[in-house]
Amino acid sequence: FELFEELKSRGLEPNVITYNVMIAACDKGKQWDKALELFEELLAKTNAEPDIITYSALLSACANGGGPWEKALSLFDELEGRGLQPNSITYCAMISNCANSGQWEKAESIFRDDMQKKSGLPPDVITYTATIHACGKCGQTERALELFDEMQRDHGLTPNIITYSSAITACEKGGDADKAWALFEEL
């Protein structure tokens, strides 16, 4: 943060790209509270307008740093209120926020209702994987496995190693060692 503060002390005004980089750094450092502080500064002290990258990084920082999911939800609503179109990165960050708070039904609602129906974005391996992970993390093994099958059957998507890991972890959490082993054998 030294360089960022030096930039401001020299009278240079950071732009949205500078703030996006700083918020992304907070995400990597699991500092969701600092990310929110930078976001508030962006809104209050600059002429820069947050973009979808700003919001995606901020939502990711909340998810990865253990921030309150209710705050993430309000930020998600705010970005839509600004007329910004969420992308798959934004949706994955929101799904992760829900997973971290035990809100698997909300995660699936974001995946189906917001992303697919409202935004018209087709599901991909990454968004399916995030949703499978959310269900598994919340103890919804059967739902996670249904999504795993659905992505292949209904959308012709091929699971990647992360998808398999999420499905296997869901089985482990649900106590289904046989299914976990069968998935492992598919790799």
XYZ file of N, CA and C in Angstrom:
561
model
N 0.813 -1.196 0.000
C 0.000 0.000 0.000
C 0.858 1.262 0.000
N 2.154 1.094 0.216
C 3.050 2.246 0.249
C 3.022 3.040 -1.044
N 3.157 2.334 -2.157
C 3.173 3.022 -3.449
C 1.851 3.733 -3.721
N 0.767 3.102 -3.307
C -0.549 3.702 -3.496
C -0.648 5.014 -2.721
N -0.189 5.000 -1.478
C -0.216 6.214 -0.658
C 0.743 7.272 -1.213
N 1.894 6.828 -1.723
C 2.845 7.767 -2.313
C 2.250 8.434 -3.546
N 1.568 7.677 -4.352
C 0.902 8.207 -5.540
C -0.038 9.345 -5.146
N -0.838 9.114 -4.113
C -1.783 10.136 -3.665
C -1.062 11.332 -3.040
N 0.020 11.084 -2.307
C 0.749 12.188 -1.665
C 1.421 13.095 -2.682
N 1.658 12.596 -3.867
C 2.269 13.409 -4.937
C 1.226 14.181 -5.742
N -0.022 14.093 -5.290
C -1.077 14.842 -5.962
C -1.667 14.140 -7.166
N -1.301 12.891 -7.369
C -1.862 12.127 -8.487
C -3.139 11.447 -8.023
N -4.167 11.533 -8.836
C -5.439 10.919 -8.468
C -5.518 9.513 -9.046
N -5.648 8.518 -8.165
C -5.799 7.154 -8.675
C -7.074 7.035 -9.504
N -7.012 6.209 -10.537
C -8.200 5.980 -11.348
C -8.817 4.631 -11.006
N -9.863 4.267 -11.700
C -10.563 3.020 -11.387
C -9.643 1.807 -11.545
N -8.726 1.862 -12.499
C -7.807 0.738 -12.698
C -6.895 0.590 -11.483
N -6.404 1.708 -10.962
C -5.554 1.674 -9.778
C -6.309 1.075 -8.598
N -7.535 1.522 -8.405
C -8.343 0.975 -7.308
C -8.644 -0.498 -7.527
N -8.914 -0.902 -8.761
C -9.176 -2.313 -9.039
C -7.980 -3.185 -8.646
N -6.785 -2.702 -8.980
C -5.569 -3.453 -8.634
C -5.416 -3.542 -7.124
N -5.674 -2.457 -6.440
C -5.549 -2.448 -4.981
C -6.584 -3.365 -4.324
N -7.812 -3.323 -4.824
C -8.857 -4.192 -4.272
C -8.517 -5.651 -4.551
N -7.987 -5.945 -5.741
C -7.567 -7.314 -6.067
C -6.424 -7.758 -5.146
N -5.533 -6.842 -4.811
C -4.450 -7.169 -3.872
C -5.027 -7.514 -2.496
N -6.045 -6.776 -2.093
C -6.714 -7.080 -0.821
C -7.354 -8.466 -0.874
N -7.909 -8.821 -2.023
C -8.499 -10.147 -2.201
C -7.423 -11.204 -1.968
N -6.289 -11.046 -2.617
C -5.201 -12.023 -2.478
C -4.701 -12.096 -1.038
N -4.715 -10.947 -0.355
C -4.258 -10.901 1.022
C -5.336 -11.185 2.051
N -6.525 -11.568 1.582
C -7.662 -11.888 2.457
C -8.017 -10.730 3.394
N -7.970 -9.521 2.854
C -8.280 -8.314 3.619
C -9.557 -7.672 3.091
N -10.676 -8.334 3.306
C -11.945 -7.852 2.774
C -12.307 -6.489 3.345
N -11.964 -6.240 4.595
C -12.306 -4.959 5.208
C -11.533 -3.810 4.565
N -10.267 -4.049 4.230
C -9.463 -3.036 3.535
C -9.991 -2.829 2.112
N -10.445 -3.905 1.475
C -11.030 -3.800 0.135
C -12.266 -2.906 0.167
N -13.111 -3.096 1.172
C -14.306 -2.254 1.300
C -13.930 -0.800 1.580
N -12.899 -0.596 2.375
C -12.426 0.750 2.676
C -11.952 1.449 1.393
N -11.201 0.743 0.571
C -10.747 1.305 -0.702
C -11.927 1.614 -1.623
N -12.912 0.734 -1.635
C -14.098 0.949 -2.456
C -14.820 2.225 -2.017
N -14.981 2.385 -0.708
C -15.633 3.597 -0.185
C -14.834 4.847 -0.557
N -13.516 4.742 -0.502
C -12.664 5.863 -0.894
C -12.839 6.181 -2.376
N -12.898 5.160 -3.194
C -13.123 5.338 -4.632
C -14.399 6.130 -4.873
N -15.459 5.763 -4.171
C -16.745 6.435 -4.351
C -16.739 7.863 -3.811
N -16.104 8.069 -2.674
C -16.189 9.359 -1.977
C -15.168 10.392 -2.426
N -13.987 9.950 -2.828
C -12.893 10.908 -3.018
C -12.368 11.029 -4.443
N -13.009 10.334 -5.374
C -12.528 10.417 -6.761
C -13.703 10.654 -7.698
N -13.347 10.967 -8.920
C -14.358 11.088 -9.970
C -14.520 9.780 -10.732
N -13.756 8.765 -10.320
C -13.788 7.472 -11.005
C -15.081 6.734 -10.667
N -15.559 5.984 -11.626
C -16.751 5.158 -11.444
C -16.330 3.697 -11.360
N -16.837 2.971 -10.368
C -16.515 1.544 -10.300
C -17.076 0.820 -11.516
N -16.357 -0.194 -11.963
C -16.820 -0.990 -13.090
C -17.037 -2.436 -12.629
N -17.336 -3.311 -13.557
C -17.630 -4.700 -13.188
C -16.399 -5.369 -12.590
N -15.214 -4.950 -13.002
C -13.976 -5.502 -12.440
C -13.855 -5.103 -10.976
N -14.201 -3.851 -10.661
C -14.172 -3.379 -9.279
C -15.066 -4.253 -8.417
N -16.301 -4.421 -8.852
C -17.262 -5.195 -8.066
C -16.875 -6.663 -7.975
N -16.386 -7.235 -9.061
C -15.983 -8.648 -9.030
C -14.840 -8.857 -8.039
N -13.848 -7.965 -8.060
C -12.725 -8.070 -7.118
C -13.201 -7.884 -5.684
N -14.110 -6.962 -5.488
C -14.642 -6.694 -4.151
C -15.443 -7.886 -3.623
N -16.277 -8.459 -4.463
C -17.050 -9.638 -4.066
C -16.129 -10.818 -3.781
N -15.097 -10.959 -4.588
C -14.128 -12.028 -4.362
C -13.389 -11.812 -3.046
N -13.034 -10.560 -2.750
C -12.357 -10.251 -1.481
C -13.250 -10.608 -0.296
N -14.532 -10.325 -0.408
C -15.461 -10.690 0.671
C -15.521 -12.199 0.836
N -15.556 -12.929 -0.275
C -15.640 -14.388 -0.215
C -14.352 -14.995 0.340
N -13.223 -14.559 -0.175
C -11.947 -15.165 0.208
C -11.452 -14.709 1.570
N -11.882 -13.550 1.992
C -11.432 -13.033 3.281
C -12.399 -13.266 4.412
N -13.511 -13.922 4.116
C -14.478 -14.214 5.169
C -15.381 -13.049 5.529
N -15.578 -12.152 4.581
C -16.449 -11.009 4.832
C -17.909 -11.418 4.959
N -18.727 -10.521 5.466
C -20.147 -10.843 5.663
C -20.873 -11.004 4.325
N -21.572 -12.116 4.183
C -22.228 -12.395 2.907
C -23.356 -11.407 2.632
N -23.949 -10.856 3.688
C -25.008 -9.867 3.494
C -24.459 -8.614 2.806
N -23.233 -8.240 3.160
C -22.587 -7.095 2.513
C -22.326 -7.413 1.043
N -21.872 -8.621 0.784
C -21.641 -9.035 -0.601
C -22.944 -8.977 -1.402
N -24.021 -9.429 -0.788
C -25.322 -9.405 -1.458
C -25.751 -7.971 -1.762
N -25.531 -7.049 -0.834
C -25.907 -5.653 -1.086
C -25.028 -5.047 -2.178
N -23.751 -5.416 -2.217
C -22.868 -4.940 -3.291
C -23.314 -5.484 -4.641
N -23.747 -6.740 -4.646
C -24.245 -7.352 -5.880
C -25.472 -6.606 -6.388
N -26.383 -6.285 -5.483
C -27.569 -5.508 -5.859
C -27.168 -4.115 -6.344
N -26.184 -3.519 -5.679
C -25.719 -2.180 -6.042
C -25.136 -2.144 -7.454
N -24.355 -3.143 -7.798
C -23.749 -3.146 -9.138
C -24.820 -3.225 -10.212
N -25.847 -4.009 -9.957
C -26.943 -4.088 -10.917
C -27.702 -2.771 -10.973
N -27.822 -2.096 -9.828
C -28.468 -0.784 -9.776
C -27.696 0.274 -10.540
N -26.403 0.074 -10.695
C -25.569 0.992 -11.472
C -25.602 0.672 -12.966
N -26.367 -0.351 -13.317
C -26.478 -0.723 -14.726
C -25.330 -1.583 -15.221
N -24.538 -2.133 -14.315
C -23.428 -2.992 -14.714
C -23.927 -4.421 -14.897
N -23.390 -5.091 -15.886
C -23.786 -6.465 -16.195
C -22.800 -7.437 -15.564
N -23.258 -8.237 -14.596
C -22.358 -9.228 -14.000
C -21.866 -10.214 -15.054
N -20.652 -10.715 -14.845
C -20.109 -11.746 -15.726
C -19.902 -13.020 -14.909
N -19.345 -14.046 -15.519
C -19.209 -15.316 -14.798
C -18.293 -15.184 -13.586
N -17.315 -14.293 -13.640
C -16.425 -14.068 -12.493
C -17.224 -13.467 -11.338
N -18.074 -12.516 -11.648
C -18.921 -11.890 -10.631
C -19.836 -12.932 -10.001
N -20.458 -13.750 -10.837
C -21.367 -14.774 -10.321
C -20.630 -15.800 -9.466
N -19.452 -16.217 -9.885
C -18.682 -17.176 -9.086
C -18.333 -16.590 -7.722
N -17.976 -15.312 -7.695
C -17.655 -14.668 -6.418
C -18.881 -14.648 -5.507
N -20.043 -14.367 -6.069
C -21.264 -14.355 -5.254
C -21.629 -15.759 -4.779
N -21.472 -16.736 -5.637
C -21.748 -18.125 -5.259
C -20.814 -18.541 -4.118
N -19.552 -18.125 -4.199
C -18.591 -18.424 -3.130
C -18.976 -17.750 -1.822
N -19.446 -16.510 -1.897
C -19.911 -15.829 -0.688
C -21.037 -16.611 -0.032
N -21.958 -17.087 -0.845
C -23.080 -17.872 -0.306
C -22.585 -19.176 0.302
N -21.670 -19.850 -0.384
C -21.135 -21.118 0.121
C -20.474 -20.921 1.475
N -19.702 -19.853 1.612
C -18.984 -19.604 2.865
C -19.923 -19.298 4.024
N -21.149 -18.936 3.703
C -22.124 -18.600 4.748
C -23.209 -19.658 4.900
N -23.014 -20.810 4.268
C -23.982 -21.891 4.395
C -25.265 -21.668 3.614
N -25.236 -20.782 2.652
C -26.435 -20.406 1.891
C -26.451 -21.104 0.526
N -26.489 -22.438 0.525
C -26.423 -23.169 -0.734
C -27.626 -22.898 -1.630
N -28.800 -22.726 -1.052
C -29.985 -22.450 -1.874
C -29.858 -21.097 -2.572
N -29.327 -20.103 -1.878
C -29.104 -18.792 -2.491
C -28.038 -18.897 -3.575
N -27.012 -19.705 -3.329
C -25.970 -19.920 -4.339
C -26.584 -20.495 -5.615
N -27.438 -21.500 -5.451
C -28.059 -22.101 -6.634
C -29.035 -21.136 -7.294
N -29.710 -20.329 -6.512
C -30.611 -19.321 -7.064
C -29.835 -18.296 -7.897
N -28.689 -17.885 -7.417
C -27.847 -16.942 -8.178
C -27.411 -17.602 -9.485
N -27.012 -18.865 -9.401
C -26.569 -19.618 -10.576
C -27.689 -19.766 -11.605
N -28.870 -20.147 -11.156
C -29.976 -20.394 -12.086
C -30.758 -19.130 -12.445
N -31.248 -18.444 -11.425
C -32.160 -17.323 -11.666
C -31.454 -16.060 -12.131
N -30.433 -15.664 -11.404
C -29.746 -14.421 -11.765
C -28.877 -14.589 -13.011
N -28.019 -15.607 -12.986
C -27.062 -15.753 -14.083
C -27.726 -16.243 -15.368
N -28.438 -17.345 -15.293
C -28.970 -17.946 -16.512
C -30.250 -17.279 -17.006
N -31.210 -17.093 -16.115
C -32.507 -16.543 -16.551
C -32.463 -15.032 -16.726
N -32.010 -14.323 -15.708
C -32.036 -12.862 -15.732
C -30.983 -12.280 -16.684
N -29.745 -12.778 -16.573
C -28.659 -12.241 -17.394
C -28.509 -12.953 -18.726
N -29.052 -14.158 -18.816
C -28.942 -14.908 -20.062
C -27.571 -15.503 -20.312
N -26.731 -15.557 -19.277
C -25.409 -16.165 -19.448
C -25.541 -17.683 -19.378
N -24.973 -18.383 -20.323
C -25.034 -19.839 -20.247
C -24.076 -20.337 -19.164
N -24.424 -21.421 -18.520
C -23.507 -21.970 -17.518
C -22.258 -22.506 -18.203
N -21.157 -22.460 -17.494
C -19.916 -23.044 -17.993
C -19.326 -23.923 -16.889
N -18.203 -24.531 -17.169
C -17.585 -25.437 -16.202
C -17.271 -24.695 -14.895
N -16.823 -23.467 -15.005
C -16.424 -22.714 -13.812
C -17.621 -22.392 -12.934
N -18.714 -21.935 -13.519
C -19.884 -21.600 -12.702
C -20.545 -22.858 -12.148
N -20.550 -23.931 -12.927
C -21.067 -25.188 -12.382
C -20.205 -25.652 -11.218
N -18.905 -25.574 -11.380
C -17.996 -26.015 -10.325
C -18.212 -25.214 -9.050
N -18.361 -23.902 -9.177
C -18.610 -23.058 -8.001
C -19.895 -23.483 -7.296
N -20.921 -23.805 -8.061
C -22.207 -24.194 -7.481
C -22.139 -25.590 -6.869
N -21.426 -26.498 -7.518
C -21.209 -27.833 -6.953
C -20.448 -27.706 -5.632
N -19.432 -26.869 -5.635
C -18.658 -26.632 -4.409
C -19.549 -26.077 -3.303
N -20.393 -25.107 -3.643
C -21.285 -24.497 -2.654
C -22.208 -25.546 -2.039
N -22.813 -26.368 -2.877
C -23.714 -27.409 -2.362
C -22.957 -28.397 -1.488
N -21.800 -28.823 -1.955
C -20.999 -29.771 -1.181
C -20.536 -29.198 0.140
N -20.082 -27.975 0.122
C -19.593 -27.329 1.343
C -20.705 -27.202 2.384
N -21.918 -27.061 1.902
C -23.074 -26.903 2.792
C -23.741 -28.239 3.122
N -23.074 -29.342 2.767
C -23.598 -30.653 3.133
C -24.673 -31.200 2.216
N -24.851 -30.595 1.059
C -25.877 -31.031 0.110
C -25.252 -31.924 -0.968
N -24.810 -33.104 -0.529
C -24.088 -34.024 -1.409
C -24.909 -34.417 -2.627
N -26.136 -34.831 -2.407
C -26.972 -35.270 -3.530
C -27.164 -34.155 -4.550
N -27.399 -32.954 -4.070
C -27.602 -31.824 -4.993
C -26.323 -31.556 -5.773
N -25.187 -31.626 -5.098
C -23.904 -31.417 -5.773
C -23.710 -32.436 -6.891
N -24.045 -33.689 -6.602
C -23.888 -34.741 -7.610
C -24.899 -34.606 -8.740
N -26.100 -34.142 -8.433
C -27.082 -33.873 -9.486
C -26.560 -32.800 -10.437
N -25.964 -31.749 -9.886
C -25.393 -30.693 -10.721
C -24.230 -31.217 -11.559
N -23.413 -32.080 -10.953
C -22.285 -32.689 -11.660
C -22.785 -33.467 -12.878
N -23.843 -34.248 -12.692
C -24.417 -35.012 -13.806
C -25.096 -34.090 -14.819
N -25.824 -33.111 -14.326
C -26.567 -32.182 -15.189
C -25.649 -31.419 -16.143
N -24.510 -30.970 -15.646
C -23.621 -30.175 -16.501
C -23.156 -30.982 -17.710
N -22.993 -32.273 -17.516
C -22.555 -33.135 -18.614
C -23.723 -33.514 -19.515
N -24.797 -33.943 -18.890
C -25.968 -34.439 -19.620
C -26.689 -33.334 -20.383
N -26.989 -32.226 -19.711
C -27.830 -31.187 -20.300
C -27.057 -30.121 -21.059
N -25.784 -29.942 -20.726
C -25.020 -28.851 -21.347
C -23.773 -29.323 -22.089
N -23.499 -30.620 -22.037
C -22.345 -31.161 -22.752
C -21.015 -30.633 -22.233
N -20.984 -30.226 -20.972
C -19.760 -29.683 -20.394
C -18.924 -30.809 -19.792
N -17.635 -30.734 -19.980
C -16.721 -31.730 -19.448
C -16.126 -31.216 -18.139
N -16.328 -31.947 -17.056
C -15.770 -31.513 -15.772
C -14.244 -31.466 -15.834
N -13.665 -30.469 -15.161
C -12.217 -30.403 -15.066
C -11.786 -30.958 -13.706
N -10.516 -30.914 -13.411
C -10.002 -31.486 -12.171
C -10.606 -30.792 -10.947
N -10.878 -29.506 -11.051
C -11.463 -28.770 -9.926
C -12.920 -29.196 -9.722
N -13.622 -29.439 -10.821
C -15.006 -29.921 -10.729
C -15.033 -31.276 -10.032
N -14.145 -32.176 -10.479
C -14.077 -33.491 -9.845
C -13.726 -33.366 -8.367
N -12.776 -32.507 -8.052
C -12.379 -32.324 -6.646
C -13.552 -31.834 -5.813
N -14.332 -30.913 -6.364
C -15.499 -30.400 -5.644
C -16.542 -31.495 -5.430
N -16.770 -32.316 -6.440
C -17.744 -33.406 -6.323
C -17.250 -34.469 -5.338
N -15.972 -34.794 -5.403
C -15.398 -35.785 -4.482
C -15.463 -35.275 -3.046
N -15.155 -33.994 -2.859
C -15.227 -33.386 -1.525
C -16.661 -33.409 -1.002
N -17.627 -33.164 -1.893
C -19.040 -33.234 -1.485
C -19.373 -34.643 -0.991
N -18.870 -35.652 -1.702
C -19.109 -37.042 -1.290
C -18.454 -37.324 0.059
N -17.244 -36.839 0.225
C -16.529 -37.041 1.490
C -17.302 -36.407 2.641
N -17.758 -35.192 2.416
C -18.509 -34.484 3.459
C -19.820 -35.205 3.771
N -20.420 -35.815 2.751
C -21.674 -36.537 2.938
C -21.497 -37.991 3.354
N -20.250 -38.422 3.510
C -20.000 -39.780 3.967
C -20.188 -40.864 2.918
N -20.112 -40.481 1.633
C -20.313 -41.459 0.558
C -18.961 -41.803 -0.087
N -18.215 -42.655 0.593
C -16.874 -43.026 0.131
C -16.913 -43.780 -1.196
N -17.938 -44.603 -1.402
C -18.027 -45.372 -2.642
C -18.177 -44.455 -3.852
N -19.046 -43.467 -3.730
C -19.238 -42.523 -4.845
C -17.983 -41.675 -5.035
N -17.348 -41.262 -3.945
C -16.101 -40.486 -4.047
C -15.055 -41.287 -4.812
N -14.943 -42.567 -4.469
C -13.971 -43.435 -5.145
C -14.320 -43.602 -6.623
N -15.595 -43.776 -6.921
C -16.025 -43.924 -8.318
C -15.676 -42.674 -9.130
N -15.878 -41.509 -8.545
C -15.509 -40.257 -9.235
C -14.003 -40.179 -9.426
N -13.271 -40.572 -8.413
C -11.802 -40.562 -8.515
C -11.330 -41.489 -9.641
N -11.983 -42.631 -9.767
C -11.633 -43.600 -10.812
C -11.917 -43.033 -12.219
N -12.855 -42.096 -12.334
C -13.168 -41.495 -13.632
C -12.064 -40.575 -14.137
N -11.261 -40.090 -13.228
C -10.220 -39.119 -13.608
C -9.202 -39.704 -14.570
